[in-house]
Amino acid sequence: MNRAFRLRSFALLLIASSPALAHDTWFQREAQDAAGRWTLWLGTGNQYPVLETPLAVEALQLAGCRQADEATQTLQPLRALDQALQLRTPPAAGGLSCWAQSLPFELELPPEKITLYLKEINASAAVQAAWAGMRARGLPWKERYAKHARIELTGPRARRAAAPGLAMDAVPLGEPAGWRRGDTGSFQLLRDGQPLAGLAVEFRHERAPMGFWRITDAQGRVQTRLPLAGRWVLRGTDLRLSSERPDTWDSRFVTLAFDVADSAVQPDQNASSLSSNARSANHSAASTAMAAEPPTNTPRW
């Protein structure tokens, strides 16, 4: 199977595999060995935290890790699993930032899926109006998109800074040692290294059935209280009309996976394999905590 065919098949799978269209791609940490190397999964899913499709190795344009002020090192692909691409980080005696960027894909979205897609990414009024004008002219939805994913593995010597070369980034700000339950987390969204204002981003927790939205300010910054310990993901999609291809959309998807500790428990001790009874209890508690968060700063749809 040639590379072009595999990339095309991957792009089609993201669109056709589920009724939902805003398929995010994110990292999930699995284990750390005695040498300090993390095993990570990188995959795509309809809704966090369930990974459904691996990001093809051929689709990786950029993949790296960095600790403190050290140089970027390679994030090594290991094998493609059914639901994710397995990768290994370089050895790290402490915190580590890792990231990946896909090659761009092109697609034409079926008309019946566009409304759902715009709702799932919390598209702005300007995007909605632009699409209404295109639809009135009988134009199809053509889009060129790329995925950008980042994960923070917290610990001493963490470096919370923009990932070099990443075209869209979500940078955690503040104390490098990591957040604890109830803290306020601050983040900055960047596009081509510049602050991205007015972007809707959603925060999702591994045990909550719903997330909550925030809108970045003029400096591309957003903050929110983190009411639950465990694994989180920040997700956002910057969708705009192309400056190079008439009547075509450009989109960049971004995710940031990070941990929130509970009291003195370190993030990597927050168990991800719970019994069904424990999951049920935690799911209920998570639903209550997340329901207390306002759904969005500014209604978008």
Tab-separated table of C-alpha atoms in Angstrom:
chain	number	residue	atom	x	y	z
A	1	MET	CA	0.000	0.000	0.000
A	2	ASN	CA	1.609	3.281	-1.076
A	3	ARG	CA	1.998	6.328	1.152
A	4	ALA	CA	-0.490	8.548	-0.711
A	5	PHE	CA	-3.195	5.885	-0.554
A	6	ARG	CA	-2.654	5.341	3.179
A	7	LEU	CA	-2.867	9.068	3.910
A	8	ARG	CA	-6.043	9.393	1.849
A	9	SER	CA	-7.590	6.394	3.621
A	10	PHE	CA	-6.733	7.889	7.003
A	11	ALA	CA	-8.364	11.213	6.106
A	12	LEU	CA	-11.548	9.491	4.909
A	13	LEU	CA	-11.711	7.351	8.037
A	14	LEU	CA	-11.720	10.427	10.278
A	15	ILE	CA	-14.792	11.749	8.513
A	16	ALA	CA	-16.750	8.556	7.914
A	17	SER	CA	-16.190	6.559	11.099
A	18	SER	CA	-18.677	8.413	13.312
A	19	PRO	CA	-21.679	10.748	13.220
A	20	ALA	CA	-19.472	13.354	14.916
A	21	LEU	CA	-17.141	15.392	12.735
A	22	ALA	CA	-14.841	17.309	15.072
A	23	HIS	CA	-12.478	14.398	15.552
A	24	ASP	CA	-9.698	15.455	17.897
A	25	THR	CA	-6.257	13.880	18.011
A	26	TRP	CA	-4.569	13.695	21.412
A	27	PHE	CA	-1.812	12.046	23.419
A	28	GLN	CA	-2.384	9.598	26.241
A	29	ARG	CA	0.405	8.515	28.565
A	30	GLU	CA	0.665	4.822	29.426
A	31	ALA	CA	3.819	3.940	31.373
A	32	GLN	CA	7.322	5.098	32.294
A	33	ASP	CA	10.220	2.639	32.341
A	34	ALA	CA	13.266	2.506	34.626
A	35	ALA	CA	15.237	4.685	32.194
A	36	GLY	CA	12.640	7.452	32.492
A	37	ARG	CA	11.152	6.904	29.018
A	38	TRP	CA	7.388	7.304	28.678
A	39	THR	CA	5.227	5.205	26.389
A	40	LEU	CA	2.588	7.413	24.775
A	41	TRP	CA	-0.413	6.750	22.589
A	42	LEU	CA	-1.373	9.197	19.844
A	43	GLY	CA	-4.765	8.722	18.281
A	44	THR	CA	-8.034	10.237	17.160
A	45	GLY	CA	-11.457	9.895	18.717
A	46	ASN	CA	-14.988	11.182	18.659
A	47	GLN	CA	-14.921	12.202	22.322
A	48	TYR	CA	-12.176	12.264	24.935
A	49	PRO	CA	-10.857	9.992	26.420
A	50	VAL	CA	-11.776	7.168	23.996
A	51	LEU	CA	-9.195	6.748	21.229
A	52	GLU	CA	-10.571	5.068	18.115
A	53	THR	CA	-8.097	5.535	15.249
A	54	PRO	CA	-4.284	5.712	15.168
A	55	LEU	CA	-2.546	8.638	13.543
A	56	ALA	CA	-0.594	7.026	10.715
A	57	VAL	CA	3.182	7.240	10.953
A	58	GLU	CA	3.151	8.539	7.375
A	59	ALA	CA	0.946	11.423	8.515
A	60	LEU	CA	3.462	12.717	11.080
A	61	GLN	CA	5.097	15.929	9.946
A	62	LEU	CA	6.623	16.796	13.310
A	63	ALA	CA	7.136	14.881	16.581
A	64	GLY	CA	9.435	15.817	19.438
A	65	CYS	CA	9.971	16.274	23.168
A	66	ARG	CA	11.850	18.753	25.324
A	67	GLN	CA	12.850	18.978	28.972
A	68	ALA	CA	13.785	22.235	30.705
A	69	ASP	CA	16.293	24.157	28.549
A	70	GLU	CA	17.550	21.111	26.683
A	71	ALA	CA	17.382	20.719	22.913
A	72	THR	CA	14.421	19.039	21.253
A	73	GLN	CA	14.745	15.262	21.033
A	74	THR	CA	12.964	12.748	18.843
A	75	LEU	CA	9.636	11.239	19.837
A	76	GLN	CA	10.079	7.753	18.438
A	77	PRO	CA	7.139	5.879	16.817
A	78	LEU	CA	7.030	2.234	17.935
A	79	ARG	CA	3.998	0.525	16.418
A	80	ALA	CA	0.478	1.194	15.159
A	81	LEU	CA	-2.169	-0.315	17.420
A	82	ASP	CA	-5.859	-0.655	16.566
A	83	GLN	CA	-6.793	2.607	18.262
A	84	ALA	CA	-3.560	4.611	18.498
A	85	LEU	CA	0.019	5.012	17.379
A	86	GLN	CA	2.416	3.978	20.137
A	87	LEU	CA	5.474	6.197	20.675
A	88	ARG	CA	8.371	6.387	23.129
A	89	THR	CA	9.853	9.538	24.623
A	90	PRO	CA	13.550	10.107	25.292
A	91	PRO	CA	14.706	9.466	28.901
A	92	ALA	CA	13.602	12.209	31.280
A	93	ALA	CA	14.332	12.727	34.954
A	94	GLY	CA	11.321	14.945	35.522
A	95	GLY	CA	8.803	16.924	33.547
A	96	LEU	CA	8.641	16.644	29.782
A	97	SER	CA	6.708	18.355	26.979
A	98	CYS	CA	5.966	16.308	23.856
A	99	TRP	CA	4.151	17.282	20.673
A	100	ALA	CA	3.181	16.140	17.196
A	101	GLN	CA	1.835	17.747	14.044
A	102	SER	CA	0.196	15.997	11.113
A	103	LEU	CA	0.557	16.670	7.444
A	104	PRO	CA	-2.388	18.627	6.013
A	105	PHE	CA	-5.344	16.706	4.593
A	106	GLU	CA	-7.998	17.881	2.147
A	107	LEU	CA	-11.647	16.885	2.165
A	108	GLU	CA	-15.086	17.847	0.912
A	109	LEU	CA	-17.650	17.627	3.678
A	110	PRO	CA	-21.175	16.333	2.930
A	111	PRO	CA	-23.841	19.072	3.371
A	112	GLU	CA	-25.764	17.136	6.028
A	113	LYS	CA	-22.706	17.041	8.322
A	114	ILE	CA	-21.698	20.705	8.273
A	115	THR	CA	-24.122	22.020	10.906
A	116	LEU	CA	-23.025	19.345	13.378
A	117	TYR	CA	-19.357	20.035	12.655
A	118	LEU	CA	-19.719	23.783	13.299
A	119	LYS	CA	-21.590	23.078	16.512
A	120	GLU	CA	-18.939	20.667	17.783
A	121	ILE	CA	-16.114	23.171	17.332
A	122	ASN	CA	-18.207	26.069	18.679
A	123	ALA	CA	-17.652	28.015	15.464
A	124	SER	CA	-17.783	31.800	15.667
A	125	ALA	CA	-20.598	33.951	14.283
A	126	ALA	CA	-18.212	35.155	11.557
A	127	VAL	CA	-17.594	31.595	10.386
A	128	GLN	CA	-21.305	30.811	10.460
A	129	ALA	CA	-22.076	33.915	8.382
A	130	ALA	CA	-19.329	33.166	5.864
A	131	TRP	CA	-20.640	29.648	5.372
A	132	ALA	CA	-24.210	30.917	4.979
A	133	GLY	CA	-23.005	33.149	2.153
A	134	MET	CA	-21.168	30.290	0.441
A	135	ARG	CA	-24.162	28.005	0.798
A	136	ALA	CA	-26.400	30.654	-0.768
A	137	ARG	CA	-24.079	30.598	-3.794
A	138	GLY	CA	-24.380	26.828	-4.017
A	139	LEU	CA	-20.734	26.184	-3.099
A	140	PRO	CA	-19.545	22.921	-1.507
A	141	TRP	CA	-17.613	22.725	1.767
A	142	LYS	CA	-13.943	22.182	0.913
A	143	GLU	CA	-11.428	22.122	3.751
A	144	ARG	CA	-7.721	21.653	4.322
A	145	TYR	CA	-6.933	20.634	7.896
A	146	ALA	CA	-4.029	19.590	10.106
A	147	LYS	CA	-3.813	18.160	13.618
A	148	HIS	CA	-1.591	19.469	16.424
A	149	ALA	CA	-1.286	17.597	19.721
A	150	ARG	CA	0.734	18.238	22.855
A	151	ILE	CA	1.093	16.530	26.235
A	152	GLU	CA	2.635	17.741	29.486
A	153	LEU	CA	4.305	15.067	31.605
A	154	THR	CA	4.681	16.948	34.852
A	155	GLY	CA	7.625	16.833	37.217
A	156	PRO	CA	10.801	18.712	38.130
A	157	ARG	CA	12.522	20.651	35.332
A	158	ALA	CA	9.334	20.916	33.281
A	159	ARG	CA	9.476	23.516	30.512
A	160	ARG	CA	6.227	25.256	29.769
A	161	ALA	CA	7.038	27.129	26.579
A	162	ALA	CA	5.942	27.089	22.957
A	163	ALA	CA	6.874	23.902	21.135
A	164	PRO	CA	9.393	24.719	18.374
A	165	GLY	CA	7.943	24.356	14.899
A	166	LEU	CA	4.395	23.586	16.017
A	167	ALA	CA	2.035	25.589	13.781
A	168	MET	CA	-0.701	25.677	16.428
A	169	ASP	CA	0.030	25.280	20.100
A	170	ALA	CA	-1.650	25.351	23.504
A	171	VAL	CA	0.936	26.351	26.094
A	172	PRO	CA	0.295	25.813	29.819
A	173	LEU	CA	1.358	28.800	31.908
A	174	GLY	CA	2.319	29.220	35.540
A	175	GLU	CA	3.869	26.814	38.027
A	176	PRO	CA	5.833	24.104	36.169
A	177	ALA	CA	5.414	21.490	38.930
A	178	GLY	CA	1.805	20.874	37.934
A	179	TRP	CA	-1.698	21.691	39.057
A	180	ARG	CA	-3.743	20.260	41.905
A	181	ARG	CA	-7.491	19.843	42.181
A	182	GLY	CA	-9.195	23.225	42.630
A	183	ASP	CA	-6.321	25.227	41.120
A	184	THR	CA	-6.870	27.718	38.325
A	185	GLY	CA	-5.049	26.709	35.162
A	186	SER	CA	-3.825	29.296	32.657
A	187	PHE	CA	-3.041	28.625	29.001
A	188	GLN	CA	-2.049	30.505	25.869
A	189	LEU	CA	-3.131	29.547	22.356
A	190	LEU	CA	-0.687	30.292	19.554
A	191	ARG	CA	-0.929	30.152	15.776
A	192	ASP	CA	2.399	30.363	13.964
A	193	GLY	CA	3.899	31.529	17.249
A	194	GLN	CA	1.486	34.458	17.621
A	195	PRO	CA	-1.327	34.803	20.208
A	196	LEU	CA	-4.657	33.537	18.898
A	197	ALA	CA	-7.499	35.713	20.176
A	198	GLY	CA	-11.191	34.837	20.207
A	199	LEU	CA	-10.740	31.074	19.903
A	200	ALA	CA	-13.284	28.804	21.591
A	201	VAL	CA	-11.548	26.041	23.567
A	202	GLU	CA	-13.198	23.238	25.475
A	203	PHE	CA	-11.884	21.536	28.612
A	204	ARG	CA	-12.745	17.866	29.036
A	205	HIS	CA	-12.017	15.489	31.915
A	206	GLU	CA	-11.528	11.736	31.521
A	207	ARG	CA	-14.490	10.852	33.773
A	208	ALA	CA	-16.978	13.595	32.890
A	209	PRO	CA	-19.608	13.229	30.147
A	210	MET	CA	-19.487	16.918	29.254
A	211	GLY	CA	-16.924	19.684	29.002
A	212	PHE	CA	-16.998	23.442	29.352
A	213	TRP	CA	-15.958	26.190	26.966
A	214	ARG	CA	-13.787	29.268	27.346
A	215	ILE	CA	-12.817	31.997	24.845
A	216	THR	CA	-9.224	33.224	24.516
A	217	ASP	CA	-8.555	36.914	25.200
A	218	ALA	CA	-6.590	39.424	23.105
A	219	GLN	CA	-3.308	37.765	24.163
A	220	GLY	CA	-4.610	34.308	23.266
A	221	ARG	CA	-4.890	33.470	26.947
A	222	VAL	CA	-7.574	31.558	28.771
A	223	GLN	CA	-7.920	30.339	32.325
A	224	THR	CA	-10.274	28.069	34.202
A	225	ARG	CA	-10.670	26.361	37.534
A	226	LEU	CA	-9.745	22.673	37.436
A	227	PRO	CA	-12.326	21.023	39.722
A	228	LEU	CA	-11.223	17.399	39.302
A	229	ALA	CA	-8.039	15.389	39.704
A	230	GLY	CA	-7.009	13.139	36.840
A	231	ARG	CA	-6.428	13.498	33.125
A	232	TRP	CA	-7.654	16.487	31.141
A	233	VAL	CA	-7.573	17.661	27.554
A	234	LEU	CA	-7.944	21.162	26.147
A	235	ARG	CA	-9.322	21.106	22.595
A	236	GLY	CA	-9.871	23.818	20.017
A	237	THR	CA	-10.241	24.304	16.263
A	238	ASP	CA	-9.176	27.421	14.402
A	239	LEU	CA	-11.336	27.505	11.261
A	240	ARG	CA	-11.025	30.285	8.700
A	241	LEU	CA	-11.337	30.908	4.970
A	242	SER	CA	-8.135	30.270	3.080
A	243	SER	CA	-6.069	33.240	1.963
A	244	GLU	CA	-4.657	31.169	-0.911
A	245	ARG	CA	-7.511	28.976	-2.191
A	246	PRO	CA	-10.810	30.747	-2.952
A	247	ASP	CA	-13.921	29.371	-1.231
A	248	THR	CA	-11.890	26.820	0.728
A	249	TRP	CA	-11.588	26.501	4.488
A	250	ASP	CA	-8.368	26.105	6.425
A	251	SER	CA	-8.534	24.500	9.860
A	252	ARG	CA	-6.034	23.655	12.552
A	253	PHE	CA	-7.052	21.332	15.368
A	254	VAL	CA	-5.125	21.531	18.630
A	255	THR	CA	-5.191	19.514	21.856
A	256	LEU	CA	-3.227	19.729	25.085
A	257	ALA	CA	-3.293	16.721	27.423
A	258	PHE	CA	-2.304	17.352	31.041
A	259	ASP	CA	-2.761	15.985	34.547
A	260	VAL	CA	-4.212	17.467	37.706
A	261	ALA	CA	-3.090	15.924	40.997
A	262	ASP	CA	-5.254	15.324	44.038
A	263	SER	CA	-3.725	16.627	47.275
A	264	ALA	CA	-0.235	15.096	47.701
A	265	VAL	CA	-0.800	12.408	45.066
A	266	GLN	CA	1.454	12.813	42.035
A	267	PRO	CA	-0.279	12.947	38.603
A	268	ASP	CA	1.108	9.589	37.455
A	269	GLN	CA	-0.444	7.915	40.495
A	270	ASN	CA	-3.969	8.817	39.451
A	271	ALA	CA	-5.186	5.377	38.379
A	272	SER	CA	-6.710	5.122	34.912
A	273	SER	CA	-7.863	1.484	35.237
A	274	LEU	CA	-10.692	1.584	37.773
A	275	SER	CA	-13.226	-1.054	38.681
A	276	SER	CA	-16.714	-0.603	37.216
A	277	ASN	CA	-18.125	0.426	40.606
A	278	ALA	CA	-15.341	2.947	41.143
A	279	ARG	CA	-15.835	4.309	37.634
A	280	SER	CA	-19.550	4.745	38.255
A	281	ALA	CA	-18.958	6.635	41.500
A	282	ASN	CA	-16.248	8.796	39.963
A	283	HIS	CA	-18.364	9.460	36.890
A	284	SER	CA	-21.200	10.733	39.090
A	285	ALA	CA	-18.851	12.946	41.107
A	286	ALA	CA	-17.254	14.257	37.926
A	287	SER	CA	-20.644	15.096	36.439
A	288	THR	CA	-21.548	17.121	39.536
A	289	ALA	CA	-18.231	18.994	39.559
A	290	MET	CA	-18.296	19.784	35.850
A	291	ALA	CA	-21.923	20.876	35.942
A	292	ALA	CA	-20.867	23.621	38.349
A	293	GLU	CA	-18.641	25.138	35.659
A	294	PRO	CA	-20.278	27.653	33.301
A	295	PRO	CA	-20.559	26.101	29.822
A	296	THR	CA	-18.938	29.029	27.999
A	297	ASN	CA	-17.809	32.604	28.487
A	298	THR	CA	-19.629	33.816	25.394
A	299	PRO	CA	-22.438	31.851	23.711
A	300	ARG	CA	-21.355	30.982	20.164
A	301	TRP	CA	-24.348	29.022	18.883
